PDB file of C-alpha atoms in Angstrom:
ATOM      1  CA  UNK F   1      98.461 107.479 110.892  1.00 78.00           C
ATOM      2  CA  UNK F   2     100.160 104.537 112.543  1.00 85.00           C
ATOM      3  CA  UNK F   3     103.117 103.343 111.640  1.00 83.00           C
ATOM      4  CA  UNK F   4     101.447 100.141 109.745  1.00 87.00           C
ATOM      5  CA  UNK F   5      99.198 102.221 108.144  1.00 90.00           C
ATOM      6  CA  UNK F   6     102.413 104.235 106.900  1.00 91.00           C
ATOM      7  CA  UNK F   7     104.169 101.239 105.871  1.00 92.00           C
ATOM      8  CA  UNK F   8     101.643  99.581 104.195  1.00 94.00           C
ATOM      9  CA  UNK F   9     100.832 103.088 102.455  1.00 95.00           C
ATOM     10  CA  UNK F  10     104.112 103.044 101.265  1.00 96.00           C
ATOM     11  CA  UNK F  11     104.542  99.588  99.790  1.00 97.00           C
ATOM     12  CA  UNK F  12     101.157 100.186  98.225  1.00 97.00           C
ATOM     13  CA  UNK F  13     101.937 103.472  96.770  1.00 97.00           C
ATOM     14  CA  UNK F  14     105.007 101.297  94.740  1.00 97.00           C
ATOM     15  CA  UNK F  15     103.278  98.128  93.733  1.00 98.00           C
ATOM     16  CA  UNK F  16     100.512 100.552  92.415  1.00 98.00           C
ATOM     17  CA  UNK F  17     103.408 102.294  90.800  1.00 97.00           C
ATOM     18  CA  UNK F  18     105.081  99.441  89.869  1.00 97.00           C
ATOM     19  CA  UNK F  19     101.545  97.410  88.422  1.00 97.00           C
ATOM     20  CA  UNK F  20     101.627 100.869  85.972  1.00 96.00           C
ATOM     21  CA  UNK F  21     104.498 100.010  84.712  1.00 94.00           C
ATOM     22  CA  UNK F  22     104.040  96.316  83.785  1.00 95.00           C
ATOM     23  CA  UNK F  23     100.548  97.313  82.138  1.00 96.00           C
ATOM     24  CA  UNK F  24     102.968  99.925  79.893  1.00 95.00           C
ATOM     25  CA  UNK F  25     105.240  97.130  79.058  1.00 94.00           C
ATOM     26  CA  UNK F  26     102.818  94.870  78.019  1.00 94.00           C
ATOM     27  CA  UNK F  27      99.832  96.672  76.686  1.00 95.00           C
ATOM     28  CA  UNK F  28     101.234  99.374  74.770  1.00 94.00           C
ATOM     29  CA  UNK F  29     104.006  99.748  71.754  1.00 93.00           C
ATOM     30  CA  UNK F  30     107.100  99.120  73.307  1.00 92.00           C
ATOM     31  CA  UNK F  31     109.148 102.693  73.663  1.00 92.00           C
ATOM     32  CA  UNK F  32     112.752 103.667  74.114  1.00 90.00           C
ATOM     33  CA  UNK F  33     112.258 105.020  77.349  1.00 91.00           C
ATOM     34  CA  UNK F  34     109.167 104.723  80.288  1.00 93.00           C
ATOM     35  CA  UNK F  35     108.328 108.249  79.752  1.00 92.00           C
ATOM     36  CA  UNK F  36     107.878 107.910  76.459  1.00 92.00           C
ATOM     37  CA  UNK F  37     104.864 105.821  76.771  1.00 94.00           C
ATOM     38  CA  UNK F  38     102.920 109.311  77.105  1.00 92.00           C
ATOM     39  CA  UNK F  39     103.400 109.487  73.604  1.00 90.00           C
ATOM     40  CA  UNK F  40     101.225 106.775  72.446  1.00 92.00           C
ATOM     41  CA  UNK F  41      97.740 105.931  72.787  1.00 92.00           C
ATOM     42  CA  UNK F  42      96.592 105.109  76.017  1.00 93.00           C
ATOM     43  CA  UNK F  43     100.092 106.179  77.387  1.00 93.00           C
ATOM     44  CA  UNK F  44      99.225 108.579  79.443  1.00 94.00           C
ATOM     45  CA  UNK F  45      96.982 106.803  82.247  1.00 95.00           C
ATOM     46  CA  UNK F  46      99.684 104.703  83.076  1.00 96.00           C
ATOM     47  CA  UNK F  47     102.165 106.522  83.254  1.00 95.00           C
ATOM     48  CA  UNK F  48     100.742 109.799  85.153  1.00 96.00           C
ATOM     49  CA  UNK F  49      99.601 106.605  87.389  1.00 96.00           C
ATOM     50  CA  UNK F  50     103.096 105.564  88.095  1.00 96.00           C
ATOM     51  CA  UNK F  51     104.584 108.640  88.774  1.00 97.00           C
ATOM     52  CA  UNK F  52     102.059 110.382  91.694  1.00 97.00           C
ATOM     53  CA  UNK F  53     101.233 106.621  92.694  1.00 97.00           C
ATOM     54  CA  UNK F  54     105.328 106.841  93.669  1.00 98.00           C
ATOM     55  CA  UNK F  55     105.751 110.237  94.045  1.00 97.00           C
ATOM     56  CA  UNK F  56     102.567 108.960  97.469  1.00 97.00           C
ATOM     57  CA  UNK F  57     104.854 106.204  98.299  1.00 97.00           C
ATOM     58  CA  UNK F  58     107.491 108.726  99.060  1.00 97.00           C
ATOM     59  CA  UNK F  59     105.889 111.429 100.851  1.00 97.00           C
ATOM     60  CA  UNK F  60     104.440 108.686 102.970  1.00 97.00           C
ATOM     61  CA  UNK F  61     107.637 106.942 104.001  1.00 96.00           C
ATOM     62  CA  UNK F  62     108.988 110.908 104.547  1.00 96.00           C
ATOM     63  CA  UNK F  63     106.137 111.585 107.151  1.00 95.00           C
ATOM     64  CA  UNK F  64     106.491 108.198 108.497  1.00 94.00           C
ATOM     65  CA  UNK F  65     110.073 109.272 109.325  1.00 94.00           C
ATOM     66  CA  UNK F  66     109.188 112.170 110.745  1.00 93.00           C
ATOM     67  CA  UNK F  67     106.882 110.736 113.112  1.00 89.00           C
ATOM     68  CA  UNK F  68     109.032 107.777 113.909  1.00 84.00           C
ATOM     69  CA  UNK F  69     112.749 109.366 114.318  1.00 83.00           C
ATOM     70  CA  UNK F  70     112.880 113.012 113.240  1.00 87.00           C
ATOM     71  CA  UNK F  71     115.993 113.962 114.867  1.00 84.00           C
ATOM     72  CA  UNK F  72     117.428 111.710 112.898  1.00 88.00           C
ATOM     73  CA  UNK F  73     115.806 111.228 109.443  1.00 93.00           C
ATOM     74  CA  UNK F  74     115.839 115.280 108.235  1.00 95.00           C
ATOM     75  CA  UNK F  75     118.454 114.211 105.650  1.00 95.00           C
ATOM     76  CA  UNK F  76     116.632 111.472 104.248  1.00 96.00           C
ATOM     77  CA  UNK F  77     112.919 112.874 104.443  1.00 97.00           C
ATOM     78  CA  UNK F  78     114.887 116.442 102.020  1.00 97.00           C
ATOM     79  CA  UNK F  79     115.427 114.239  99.626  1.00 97.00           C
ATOM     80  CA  UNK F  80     112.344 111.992 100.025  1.00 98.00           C
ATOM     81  CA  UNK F  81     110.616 115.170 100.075  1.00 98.00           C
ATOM     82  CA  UNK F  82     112.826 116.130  96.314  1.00 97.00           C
ATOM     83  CA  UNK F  83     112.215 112.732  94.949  1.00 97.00           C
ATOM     84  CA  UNK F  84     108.544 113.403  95.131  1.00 98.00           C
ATOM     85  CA  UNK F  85     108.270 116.799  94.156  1.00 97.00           C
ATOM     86  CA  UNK F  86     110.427 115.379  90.930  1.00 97.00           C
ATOM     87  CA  UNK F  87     107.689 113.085  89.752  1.00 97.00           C
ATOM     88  CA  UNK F  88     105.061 114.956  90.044  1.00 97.00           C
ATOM     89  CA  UNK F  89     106.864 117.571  88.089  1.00 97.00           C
ATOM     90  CA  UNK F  90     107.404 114.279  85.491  1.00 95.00           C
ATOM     91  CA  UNK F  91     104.274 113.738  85.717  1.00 94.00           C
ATOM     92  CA  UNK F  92     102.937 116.838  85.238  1.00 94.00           C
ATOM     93  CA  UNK F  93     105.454 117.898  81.990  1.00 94.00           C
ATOM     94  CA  UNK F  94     105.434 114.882  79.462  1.00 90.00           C
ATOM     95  CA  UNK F  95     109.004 114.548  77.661  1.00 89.00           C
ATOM     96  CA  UNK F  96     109.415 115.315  74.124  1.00 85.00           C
ATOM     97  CA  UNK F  97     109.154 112.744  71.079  1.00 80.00           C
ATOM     98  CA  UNK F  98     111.944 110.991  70.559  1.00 67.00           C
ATOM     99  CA  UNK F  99     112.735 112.430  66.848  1.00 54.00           C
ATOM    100  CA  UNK F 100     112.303 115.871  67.962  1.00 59.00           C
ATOM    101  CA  UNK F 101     115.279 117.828  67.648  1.00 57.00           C
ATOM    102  CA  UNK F 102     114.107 121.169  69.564  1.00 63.00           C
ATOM    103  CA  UNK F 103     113.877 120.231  73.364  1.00 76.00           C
ATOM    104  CA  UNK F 104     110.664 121.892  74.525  1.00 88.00           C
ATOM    105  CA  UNK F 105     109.991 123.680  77.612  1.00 91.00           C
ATOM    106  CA  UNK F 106     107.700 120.417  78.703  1.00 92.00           C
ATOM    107  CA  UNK F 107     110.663 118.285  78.024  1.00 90.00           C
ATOM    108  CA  UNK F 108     113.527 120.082  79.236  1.00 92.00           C
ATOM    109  CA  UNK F 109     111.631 119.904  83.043  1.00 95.00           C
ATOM    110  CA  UNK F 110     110.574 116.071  82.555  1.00 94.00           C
ATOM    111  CA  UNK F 111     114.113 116.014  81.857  1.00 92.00           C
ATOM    112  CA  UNK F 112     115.904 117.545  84.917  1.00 94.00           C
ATOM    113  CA  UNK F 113     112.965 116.357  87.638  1.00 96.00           C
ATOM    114  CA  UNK F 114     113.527 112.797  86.274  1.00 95.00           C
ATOM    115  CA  UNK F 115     117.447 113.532  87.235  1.00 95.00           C
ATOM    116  CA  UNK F 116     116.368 114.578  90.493  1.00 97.00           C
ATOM    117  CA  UNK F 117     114.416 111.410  91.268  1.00 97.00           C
ATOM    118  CA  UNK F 118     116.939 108.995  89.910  1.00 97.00           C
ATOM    119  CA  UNK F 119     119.970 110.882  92.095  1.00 96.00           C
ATOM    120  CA  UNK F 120     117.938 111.713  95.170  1.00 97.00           C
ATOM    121  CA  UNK F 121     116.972 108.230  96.302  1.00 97.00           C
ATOM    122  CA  UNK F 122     119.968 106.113  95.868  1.00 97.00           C
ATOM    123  CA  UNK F 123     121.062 109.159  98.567  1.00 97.00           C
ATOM    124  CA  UNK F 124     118.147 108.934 100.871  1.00 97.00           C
ATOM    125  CA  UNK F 125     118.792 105.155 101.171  1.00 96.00           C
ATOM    126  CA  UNK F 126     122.568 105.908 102.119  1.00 96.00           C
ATOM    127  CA  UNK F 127     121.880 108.670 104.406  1.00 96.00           C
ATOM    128  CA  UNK F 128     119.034 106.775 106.035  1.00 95.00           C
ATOM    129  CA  UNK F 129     121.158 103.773 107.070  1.00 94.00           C
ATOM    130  CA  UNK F 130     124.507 105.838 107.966  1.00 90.00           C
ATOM    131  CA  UNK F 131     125.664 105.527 111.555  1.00 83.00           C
ATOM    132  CA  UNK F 132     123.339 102.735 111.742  1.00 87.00           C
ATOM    133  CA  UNK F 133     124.259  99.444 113.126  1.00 85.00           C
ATOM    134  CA  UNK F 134     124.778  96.104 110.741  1.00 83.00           C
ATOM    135  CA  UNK F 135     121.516  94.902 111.565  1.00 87.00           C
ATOM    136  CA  UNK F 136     120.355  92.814 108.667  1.00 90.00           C
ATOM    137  CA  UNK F 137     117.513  95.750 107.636  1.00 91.00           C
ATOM    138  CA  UNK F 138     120.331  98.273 107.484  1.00 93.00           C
ATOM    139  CA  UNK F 139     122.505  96.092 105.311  1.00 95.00           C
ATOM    140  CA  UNK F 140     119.541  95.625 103.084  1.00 96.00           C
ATOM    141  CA  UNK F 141     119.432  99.243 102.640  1.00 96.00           C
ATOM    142  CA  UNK F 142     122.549  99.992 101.847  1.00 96.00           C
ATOM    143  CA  UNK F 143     123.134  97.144  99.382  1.00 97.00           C
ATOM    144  CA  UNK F 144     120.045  98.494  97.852  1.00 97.00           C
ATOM    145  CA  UNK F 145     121.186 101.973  97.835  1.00 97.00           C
ATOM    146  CA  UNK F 146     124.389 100.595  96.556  1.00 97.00           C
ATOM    147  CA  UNK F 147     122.867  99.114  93.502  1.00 97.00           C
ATOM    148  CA  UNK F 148     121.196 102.076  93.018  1.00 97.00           C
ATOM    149  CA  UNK F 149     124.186 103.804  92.634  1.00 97.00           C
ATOM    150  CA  UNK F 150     125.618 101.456  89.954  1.00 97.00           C
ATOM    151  CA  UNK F 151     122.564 101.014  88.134  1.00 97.00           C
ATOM    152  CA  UNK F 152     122.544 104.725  87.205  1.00 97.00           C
ATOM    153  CA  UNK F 153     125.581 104.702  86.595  1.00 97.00           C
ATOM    154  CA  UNK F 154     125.527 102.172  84.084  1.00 97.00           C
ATOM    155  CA  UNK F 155     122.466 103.771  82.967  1.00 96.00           C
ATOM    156  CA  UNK F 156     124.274 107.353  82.451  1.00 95.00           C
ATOM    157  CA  UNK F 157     126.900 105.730  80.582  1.00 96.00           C
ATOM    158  CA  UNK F 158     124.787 104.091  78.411  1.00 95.00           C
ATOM    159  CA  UNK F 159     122.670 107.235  77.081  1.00 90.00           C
ATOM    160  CA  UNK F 160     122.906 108.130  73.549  1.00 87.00           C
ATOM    161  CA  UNK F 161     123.677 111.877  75.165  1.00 85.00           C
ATOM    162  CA  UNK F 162     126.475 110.651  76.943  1.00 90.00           C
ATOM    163  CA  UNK F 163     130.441 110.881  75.175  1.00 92.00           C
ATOM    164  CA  UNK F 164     130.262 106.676  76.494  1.00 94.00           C
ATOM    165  CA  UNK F 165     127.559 105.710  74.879  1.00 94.00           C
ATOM    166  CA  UNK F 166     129.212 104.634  71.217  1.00 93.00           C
ATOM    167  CA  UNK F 167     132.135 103.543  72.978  1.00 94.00           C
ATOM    168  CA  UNK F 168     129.770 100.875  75.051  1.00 94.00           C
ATOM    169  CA  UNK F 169     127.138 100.604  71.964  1.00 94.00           C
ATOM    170  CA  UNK F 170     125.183 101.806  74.900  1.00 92.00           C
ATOM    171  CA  UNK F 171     121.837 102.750  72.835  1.00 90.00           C
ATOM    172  CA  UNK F 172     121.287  99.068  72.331  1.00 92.00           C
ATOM    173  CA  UNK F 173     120.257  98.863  76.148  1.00 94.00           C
ATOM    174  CA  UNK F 174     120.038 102.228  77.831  1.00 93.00           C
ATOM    175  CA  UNK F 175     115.824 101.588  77.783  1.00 94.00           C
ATOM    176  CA  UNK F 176     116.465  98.733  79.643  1.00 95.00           C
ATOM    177  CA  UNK F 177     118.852  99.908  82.575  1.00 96.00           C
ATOM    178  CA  UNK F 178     116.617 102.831  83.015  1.00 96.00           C
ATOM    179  CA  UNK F 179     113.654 100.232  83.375  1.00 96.00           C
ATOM    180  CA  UNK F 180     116.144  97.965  86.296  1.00 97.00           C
ATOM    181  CA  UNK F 181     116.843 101.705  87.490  1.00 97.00           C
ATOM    182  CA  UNK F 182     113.270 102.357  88.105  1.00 97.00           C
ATOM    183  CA  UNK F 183     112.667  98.925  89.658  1.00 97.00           C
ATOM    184  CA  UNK F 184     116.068  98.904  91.795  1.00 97.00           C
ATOM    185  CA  UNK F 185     114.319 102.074  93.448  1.00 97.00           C
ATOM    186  CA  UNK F 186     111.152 100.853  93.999  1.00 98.00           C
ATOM    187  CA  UNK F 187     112.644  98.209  95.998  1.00 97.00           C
ATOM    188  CA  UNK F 188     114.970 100.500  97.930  1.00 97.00           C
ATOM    189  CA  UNK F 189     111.702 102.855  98.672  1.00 98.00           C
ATOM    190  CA  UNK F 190     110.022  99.276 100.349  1.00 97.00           C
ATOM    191  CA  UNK F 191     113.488  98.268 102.215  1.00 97.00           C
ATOM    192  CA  UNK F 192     113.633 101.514 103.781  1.00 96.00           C
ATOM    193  CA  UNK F 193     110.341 101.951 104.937  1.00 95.00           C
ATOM    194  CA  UNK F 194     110.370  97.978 106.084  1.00 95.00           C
ATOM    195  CA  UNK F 195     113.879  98.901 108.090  1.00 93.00           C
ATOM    196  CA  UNK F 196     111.976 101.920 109.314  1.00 92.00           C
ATOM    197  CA  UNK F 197     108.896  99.966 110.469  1.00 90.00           C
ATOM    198  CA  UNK F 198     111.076  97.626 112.299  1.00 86.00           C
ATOM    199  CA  UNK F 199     113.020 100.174 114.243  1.00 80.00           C
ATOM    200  CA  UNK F 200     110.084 101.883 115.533  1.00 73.00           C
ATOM    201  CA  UNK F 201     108.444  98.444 116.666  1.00 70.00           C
ATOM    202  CA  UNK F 202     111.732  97.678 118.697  1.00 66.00           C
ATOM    203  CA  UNK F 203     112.145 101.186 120.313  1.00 61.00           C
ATOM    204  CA  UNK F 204     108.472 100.854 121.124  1.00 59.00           C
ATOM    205  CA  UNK F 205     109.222  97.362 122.615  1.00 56.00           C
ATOM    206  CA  UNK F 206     112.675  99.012 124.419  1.00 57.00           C
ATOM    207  CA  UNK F 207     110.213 101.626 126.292  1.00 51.00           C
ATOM    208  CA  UNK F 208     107.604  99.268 127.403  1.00 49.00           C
ATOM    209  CA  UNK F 209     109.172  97.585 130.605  1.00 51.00           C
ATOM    210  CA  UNK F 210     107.874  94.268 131.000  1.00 47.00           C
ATOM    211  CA  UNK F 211     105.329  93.504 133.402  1.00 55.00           C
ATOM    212  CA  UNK F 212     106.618  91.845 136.584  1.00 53.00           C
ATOM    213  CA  UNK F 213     105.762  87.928 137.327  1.00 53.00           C
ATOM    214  CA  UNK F 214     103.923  86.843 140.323  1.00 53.00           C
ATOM    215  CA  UNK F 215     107.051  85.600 141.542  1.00 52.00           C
ATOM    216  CA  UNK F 216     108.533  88.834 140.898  1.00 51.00           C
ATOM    217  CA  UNK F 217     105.585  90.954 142.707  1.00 52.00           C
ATOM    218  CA  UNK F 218     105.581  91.773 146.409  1.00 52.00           C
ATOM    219  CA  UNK F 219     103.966  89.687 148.450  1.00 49.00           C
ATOM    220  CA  UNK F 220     101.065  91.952 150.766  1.00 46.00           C
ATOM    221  CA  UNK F 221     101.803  91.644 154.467  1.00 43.00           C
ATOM    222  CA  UNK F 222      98.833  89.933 155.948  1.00 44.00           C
ATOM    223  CA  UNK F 223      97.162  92.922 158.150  1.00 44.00           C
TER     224      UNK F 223
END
């Protein structure tokens, strides 16, 4: 794979991802939480959709990082690499109804792979643009890593599990900073492999030397 092909494979992967998600919201009964759309009719198309369609966007964006810069990218692509594996196991264990009061087996590992997504990639976007310089991509990636970071921590606060929560009536919007939480890292997932994608095109341009002028040539000496 090139690295368009890889960068277009990865914005794909999250606007297919991301299109999954809109059809939830507005075709089906609203629900507390994304996951919970699996619980409803016609629920679980979309939403086994939206996972492995992002869980794809970040394996691609890991390899693409491998091929591009793997001395320095090992970080990031561990925890691309853990933010995948995470929603596939989402995907692949639905959570448990909302009015359940015995967590299931199922739920309990929706539960913990869904922490591993939502903690890995706010990370992968940090360690990705580390060290880097302030080039306009990089600061994109950290502010989006950055807002990452806050969103879920908002988010975290907000849950009715959390000691916060009454303190911050936080059930009245938890659903919908998990939803901006979601989004924020779609967009970070794009900005990195964008930043990525432009990096490789200038080291590629770097290597290249440019090809001389004709004033620059030497001129033959006439035999």
């Amino acid at each position: 794979m090139t690295q368009r092909q890889i960068l277009w494979g990865t914005v794909c992967g999250t606007a297919v991802s991301a299109g999954a998600l809109v059809y939830a919201q507005v075709a089906l009964p609203a629900q507390p939480l994304l996951s919970d759309y699996v619980l409803v009719s016609g629920g679980p198309a979309p939403v086994l959709i939206g996972m492995l369609a992002l869980a794809g966007a970040c394996l691609t964006l890991a390899y693409g990082l491998a091929a591009g810069d793997p001395s320095r990218t090992a970080a990031t692509r561990v925890l691309l690499l853990a933010g995948a594996a995470g929603l596939m196991m989402s995907a692949i264990f639905p959570t448990d109804p909302g009015g359940s009061e015995i967590g299931s087996l199922s739920g309990e590992i929706h539960r913990w792979s869904a922490a591993v997504v939502f903690n890995s990639l706010p990370v992968a976007g940090w360690v990705l643009a580390r060290r880097r310089d302030a080039a306009p991509r990089w600061n994109a990636v950290r502010a989006m890593s950055l807002t990452s970071a806050v969103t879920l921590a908002i988010y975290l606060a907000a849950h009715p599990a959390s000691f916060t929560s009454p303190l911050i009536n936080g059930a009245s919007f938890y659903g919908l900073m998990e939803r901006a939480l979601v989004l924020v890292e779609m967009g970070l997932i794009v900005v990195m492999a964008l930043a990525s994608h432009r990096e490789h095109r200038v080291a590629a341009d770097v290597a290249v030397p440019a090809r001389p002028t004709e004033t620059e040539r030497p001129h033959r000496l006439a035999a």
